[in-house]
Structures are given as structure tokens and as C-alpha cells.
PDB file of N, CA and C in Angstrom:
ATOM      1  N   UNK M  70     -25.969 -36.202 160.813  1.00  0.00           N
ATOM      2  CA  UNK M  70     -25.644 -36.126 159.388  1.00  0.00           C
ATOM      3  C   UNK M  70     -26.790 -36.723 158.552  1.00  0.00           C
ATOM      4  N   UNK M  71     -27.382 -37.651 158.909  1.00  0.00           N
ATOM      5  CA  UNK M  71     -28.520 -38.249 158.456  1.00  0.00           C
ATOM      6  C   UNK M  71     -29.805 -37.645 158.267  1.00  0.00           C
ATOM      7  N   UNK M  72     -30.168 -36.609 159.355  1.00  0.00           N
ATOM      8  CA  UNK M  72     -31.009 -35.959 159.027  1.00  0.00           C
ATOM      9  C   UNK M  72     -31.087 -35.064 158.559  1.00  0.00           C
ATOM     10  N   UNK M  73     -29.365 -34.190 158.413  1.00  0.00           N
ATOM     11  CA  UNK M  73     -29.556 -33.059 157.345  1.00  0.00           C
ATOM     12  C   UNK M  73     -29.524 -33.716 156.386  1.00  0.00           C
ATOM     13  N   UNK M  74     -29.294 -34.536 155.883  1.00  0.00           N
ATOM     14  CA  UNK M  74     -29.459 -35.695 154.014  1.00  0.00           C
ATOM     15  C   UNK M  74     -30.941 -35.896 153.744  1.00  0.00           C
ATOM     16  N   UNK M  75     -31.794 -36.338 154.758  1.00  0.00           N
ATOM     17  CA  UNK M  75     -33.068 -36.327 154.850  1.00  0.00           C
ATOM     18  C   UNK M  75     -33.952 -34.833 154.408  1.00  0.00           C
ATOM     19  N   UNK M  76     -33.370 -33.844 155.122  1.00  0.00           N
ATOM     20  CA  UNK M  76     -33.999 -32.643 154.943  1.00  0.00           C
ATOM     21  C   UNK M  76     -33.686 -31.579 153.789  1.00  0.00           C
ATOM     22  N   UNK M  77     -32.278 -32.121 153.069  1.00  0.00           N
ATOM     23  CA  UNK M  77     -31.496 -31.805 151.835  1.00  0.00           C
ATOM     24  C   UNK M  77     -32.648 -32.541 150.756  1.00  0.00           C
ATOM     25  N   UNK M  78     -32.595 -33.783 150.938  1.00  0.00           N
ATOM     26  CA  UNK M  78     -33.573 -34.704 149.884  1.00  0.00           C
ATOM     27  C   UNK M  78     -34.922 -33.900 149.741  1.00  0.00           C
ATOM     28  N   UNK M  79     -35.338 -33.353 150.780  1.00  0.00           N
ATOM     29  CA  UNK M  79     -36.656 -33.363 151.259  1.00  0.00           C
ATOM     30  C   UNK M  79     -36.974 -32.113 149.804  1.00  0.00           C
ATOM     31  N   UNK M  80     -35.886 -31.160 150.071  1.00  0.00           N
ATOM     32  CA  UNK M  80     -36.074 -29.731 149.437  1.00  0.00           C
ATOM     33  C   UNK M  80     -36.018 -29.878 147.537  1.00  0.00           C
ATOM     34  N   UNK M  81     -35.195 -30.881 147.283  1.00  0.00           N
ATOM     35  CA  UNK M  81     -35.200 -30.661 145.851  1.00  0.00           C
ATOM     36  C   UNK M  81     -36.314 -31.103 145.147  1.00  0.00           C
ATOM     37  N   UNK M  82     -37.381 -32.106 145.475  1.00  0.00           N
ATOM     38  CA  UNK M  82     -38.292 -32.025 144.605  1.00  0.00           C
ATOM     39  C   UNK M  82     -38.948 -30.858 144.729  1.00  0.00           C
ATOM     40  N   UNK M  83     -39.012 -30.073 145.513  1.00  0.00           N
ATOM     41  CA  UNK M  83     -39.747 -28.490 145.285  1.00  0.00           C
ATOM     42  C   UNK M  83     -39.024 -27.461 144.150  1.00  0.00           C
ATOM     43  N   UNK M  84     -37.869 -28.088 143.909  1.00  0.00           N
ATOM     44  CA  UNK M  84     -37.196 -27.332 142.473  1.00  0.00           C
ATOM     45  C   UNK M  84     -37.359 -27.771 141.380  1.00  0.00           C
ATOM     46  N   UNK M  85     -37.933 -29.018 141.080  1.00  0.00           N
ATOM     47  CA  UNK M  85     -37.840 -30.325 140.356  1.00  0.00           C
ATOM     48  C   UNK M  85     -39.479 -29.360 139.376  1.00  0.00           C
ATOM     49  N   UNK M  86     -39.447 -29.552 138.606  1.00  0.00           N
ATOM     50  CA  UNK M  86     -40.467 -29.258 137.094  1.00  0.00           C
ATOM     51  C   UNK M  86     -41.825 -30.280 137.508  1.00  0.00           C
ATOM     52  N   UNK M  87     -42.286 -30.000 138.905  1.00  0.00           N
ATOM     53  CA  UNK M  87     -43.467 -31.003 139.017  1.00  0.00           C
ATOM     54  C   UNK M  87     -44.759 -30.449 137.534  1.00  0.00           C
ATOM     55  N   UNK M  88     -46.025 -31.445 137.688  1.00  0.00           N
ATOM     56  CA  UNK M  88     -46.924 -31.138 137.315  1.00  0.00           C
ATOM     57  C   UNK M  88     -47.578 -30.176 137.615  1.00  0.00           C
ATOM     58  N   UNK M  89     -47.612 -29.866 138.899  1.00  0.00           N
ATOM     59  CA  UNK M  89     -48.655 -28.772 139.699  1.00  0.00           C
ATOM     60  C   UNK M  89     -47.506 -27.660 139.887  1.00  0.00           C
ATOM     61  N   UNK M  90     -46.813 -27.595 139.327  1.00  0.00           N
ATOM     62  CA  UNK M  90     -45.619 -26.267 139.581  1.00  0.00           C
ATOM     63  C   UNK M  90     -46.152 -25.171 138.734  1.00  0.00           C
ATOM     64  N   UNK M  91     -46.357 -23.870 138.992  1.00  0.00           N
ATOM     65  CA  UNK M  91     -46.562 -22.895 138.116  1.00  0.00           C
ATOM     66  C   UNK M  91     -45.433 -22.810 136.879  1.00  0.00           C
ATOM     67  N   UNK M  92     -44.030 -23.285 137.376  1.00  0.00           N
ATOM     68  CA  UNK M  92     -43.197 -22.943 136.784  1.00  0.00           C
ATOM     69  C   UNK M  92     -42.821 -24.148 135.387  1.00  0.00           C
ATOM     70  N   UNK M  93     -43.632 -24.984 135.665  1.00  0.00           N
ATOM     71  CA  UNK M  93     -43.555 -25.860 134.810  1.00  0.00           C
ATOM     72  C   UNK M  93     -44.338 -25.799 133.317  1.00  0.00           C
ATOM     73  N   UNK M  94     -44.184 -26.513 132.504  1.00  0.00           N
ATOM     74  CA  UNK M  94     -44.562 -25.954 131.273  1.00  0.00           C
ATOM     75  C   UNK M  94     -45.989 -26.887 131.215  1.00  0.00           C
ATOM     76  N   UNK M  95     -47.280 -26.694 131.476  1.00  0.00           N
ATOM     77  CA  UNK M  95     -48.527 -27.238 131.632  1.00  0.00           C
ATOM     78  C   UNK M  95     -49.470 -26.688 130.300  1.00  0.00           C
ATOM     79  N   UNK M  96     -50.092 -27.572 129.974  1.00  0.00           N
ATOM     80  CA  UNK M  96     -51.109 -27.294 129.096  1.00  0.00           C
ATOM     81  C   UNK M  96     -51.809 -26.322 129.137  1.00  0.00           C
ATOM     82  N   UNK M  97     -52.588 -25.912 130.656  1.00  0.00           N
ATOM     83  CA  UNK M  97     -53.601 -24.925 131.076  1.00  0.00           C
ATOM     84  C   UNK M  97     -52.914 -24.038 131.824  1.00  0.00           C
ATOM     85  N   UNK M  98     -51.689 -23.979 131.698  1.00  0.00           N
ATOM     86  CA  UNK M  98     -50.603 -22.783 131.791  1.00  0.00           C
ATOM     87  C   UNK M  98     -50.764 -21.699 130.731  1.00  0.00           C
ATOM     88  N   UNK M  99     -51.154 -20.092 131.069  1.00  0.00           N
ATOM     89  CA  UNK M  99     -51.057 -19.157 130.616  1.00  0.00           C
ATOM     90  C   UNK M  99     -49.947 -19.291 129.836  1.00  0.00           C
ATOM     91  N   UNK M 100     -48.824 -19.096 130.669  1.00  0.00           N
ATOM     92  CA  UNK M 100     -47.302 -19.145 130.217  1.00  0.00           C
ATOM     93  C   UNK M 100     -47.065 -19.966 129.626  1.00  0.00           C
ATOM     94  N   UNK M 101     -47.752 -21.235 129.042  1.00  0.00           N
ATOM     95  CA  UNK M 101     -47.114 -22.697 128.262  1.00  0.00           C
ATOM     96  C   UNK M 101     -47.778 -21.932 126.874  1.00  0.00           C
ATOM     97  N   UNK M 102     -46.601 -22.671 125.753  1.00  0.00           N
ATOM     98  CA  UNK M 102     -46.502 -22.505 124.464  1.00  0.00           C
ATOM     99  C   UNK M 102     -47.783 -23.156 124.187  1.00  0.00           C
ATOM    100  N   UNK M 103     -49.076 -22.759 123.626  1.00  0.00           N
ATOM    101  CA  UNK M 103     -50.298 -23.505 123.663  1.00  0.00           C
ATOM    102  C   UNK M 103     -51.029 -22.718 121.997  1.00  0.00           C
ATOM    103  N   UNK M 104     -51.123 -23.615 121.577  1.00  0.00           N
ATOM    104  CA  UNK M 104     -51.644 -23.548 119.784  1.00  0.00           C
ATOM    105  C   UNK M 104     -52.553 -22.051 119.711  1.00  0.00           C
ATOM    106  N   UNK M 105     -53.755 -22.201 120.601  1.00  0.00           N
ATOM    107  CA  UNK M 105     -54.681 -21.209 120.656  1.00  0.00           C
ATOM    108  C   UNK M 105     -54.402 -20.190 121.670  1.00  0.00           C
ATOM    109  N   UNK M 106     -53.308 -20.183 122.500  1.00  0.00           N
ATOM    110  CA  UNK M 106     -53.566 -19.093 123.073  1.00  0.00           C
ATOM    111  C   UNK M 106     -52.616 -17.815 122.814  1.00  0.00           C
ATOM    112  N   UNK M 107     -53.285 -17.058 123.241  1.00  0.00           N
ATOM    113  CA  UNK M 107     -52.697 -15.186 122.236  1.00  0.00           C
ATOM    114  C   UNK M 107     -51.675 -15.146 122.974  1.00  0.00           C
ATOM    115  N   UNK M 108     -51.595 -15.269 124.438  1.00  0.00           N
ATOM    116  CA  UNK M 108     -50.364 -14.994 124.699  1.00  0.00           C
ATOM    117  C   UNK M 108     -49.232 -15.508 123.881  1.00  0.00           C
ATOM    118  N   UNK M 109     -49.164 -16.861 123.586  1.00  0.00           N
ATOM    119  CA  UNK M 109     -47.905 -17.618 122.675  1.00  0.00           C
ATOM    120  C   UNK M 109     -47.994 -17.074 121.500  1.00  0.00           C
ATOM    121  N   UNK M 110     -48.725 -16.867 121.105  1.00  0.00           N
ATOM    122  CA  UNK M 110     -48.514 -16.420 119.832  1.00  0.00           C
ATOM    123  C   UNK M 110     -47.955 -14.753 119.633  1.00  0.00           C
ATOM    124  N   UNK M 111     -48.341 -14.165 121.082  1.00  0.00           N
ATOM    125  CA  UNK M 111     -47.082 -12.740 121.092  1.00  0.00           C
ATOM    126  C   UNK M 111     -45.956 -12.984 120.951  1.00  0.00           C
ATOM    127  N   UNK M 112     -45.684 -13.995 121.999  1.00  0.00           N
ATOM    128  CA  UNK M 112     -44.998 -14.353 122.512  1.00  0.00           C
ATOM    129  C   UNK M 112     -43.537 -14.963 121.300  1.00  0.00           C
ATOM    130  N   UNK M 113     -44.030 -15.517 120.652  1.00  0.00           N
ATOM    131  CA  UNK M 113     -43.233 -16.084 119.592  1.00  0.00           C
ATOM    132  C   UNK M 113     -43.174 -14.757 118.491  1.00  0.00           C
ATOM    133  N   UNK M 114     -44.353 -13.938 118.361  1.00  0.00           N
ATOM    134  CA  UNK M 114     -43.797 -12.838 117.320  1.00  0.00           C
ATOM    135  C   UNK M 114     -42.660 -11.541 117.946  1.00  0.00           C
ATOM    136  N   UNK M 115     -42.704 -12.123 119.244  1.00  0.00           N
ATOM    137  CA  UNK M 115     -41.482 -11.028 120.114  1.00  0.00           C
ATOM    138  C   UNK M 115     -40.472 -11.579 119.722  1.00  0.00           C
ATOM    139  N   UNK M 116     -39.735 -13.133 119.819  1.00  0.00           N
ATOM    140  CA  UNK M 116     -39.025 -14.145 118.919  1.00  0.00           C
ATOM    141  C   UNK M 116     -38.539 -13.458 117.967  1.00  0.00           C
ATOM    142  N   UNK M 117     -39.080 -13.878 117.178  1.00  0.00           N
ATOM    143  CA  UNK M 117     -38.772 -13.477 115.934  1.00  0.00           C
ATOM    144  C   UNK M 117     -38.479 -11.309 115.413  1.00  0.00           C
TER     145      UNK M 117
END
């Protein structure tokens, strides 16, 4: 039982919004809401 708790623990920081996650919202992320870049700014006139 202990080591499936161990190997349960093990898995959720890989879901967790790290820094180095693509999926996370990063500065030098294409996909991040970023002042100068064109994508966000489609992106928000699709928004609206």
C-alpha cells in the first residue's frame, strides 16, 4: 500500500502547472498572453 502512495505522489507533480511545462502559462511561451506578441493579440481579438 505504501508504495502505490509513493508512486500515486510520484505522478501528480507531472500535472501540477510546473515552470518548464509547455502547458503552463510562461513568459517565452508562444501560447502565454505576452504584450508584444501577435499571437495574443489574435488571440484576444477572437475574444472579443
Amino acid at each position: 500500500m505504501k508504495h502505490f502512495f509513493l508512486n500515486f505522489v510520484g505522478i501528480i507533480p507531472t500535472t501540477a502547472q510546473q515552470p518548464n511545462s509547455p502547458t503552463a502559462q510562461q513568459p517565452n511561451s508562444p501560447t502565454a498572453q505576452q504584450p508584444n506578441s501577435p499571437t495574443a493579440i489574435i488571440f484576444l481579438n477572437q475574444q472579443r
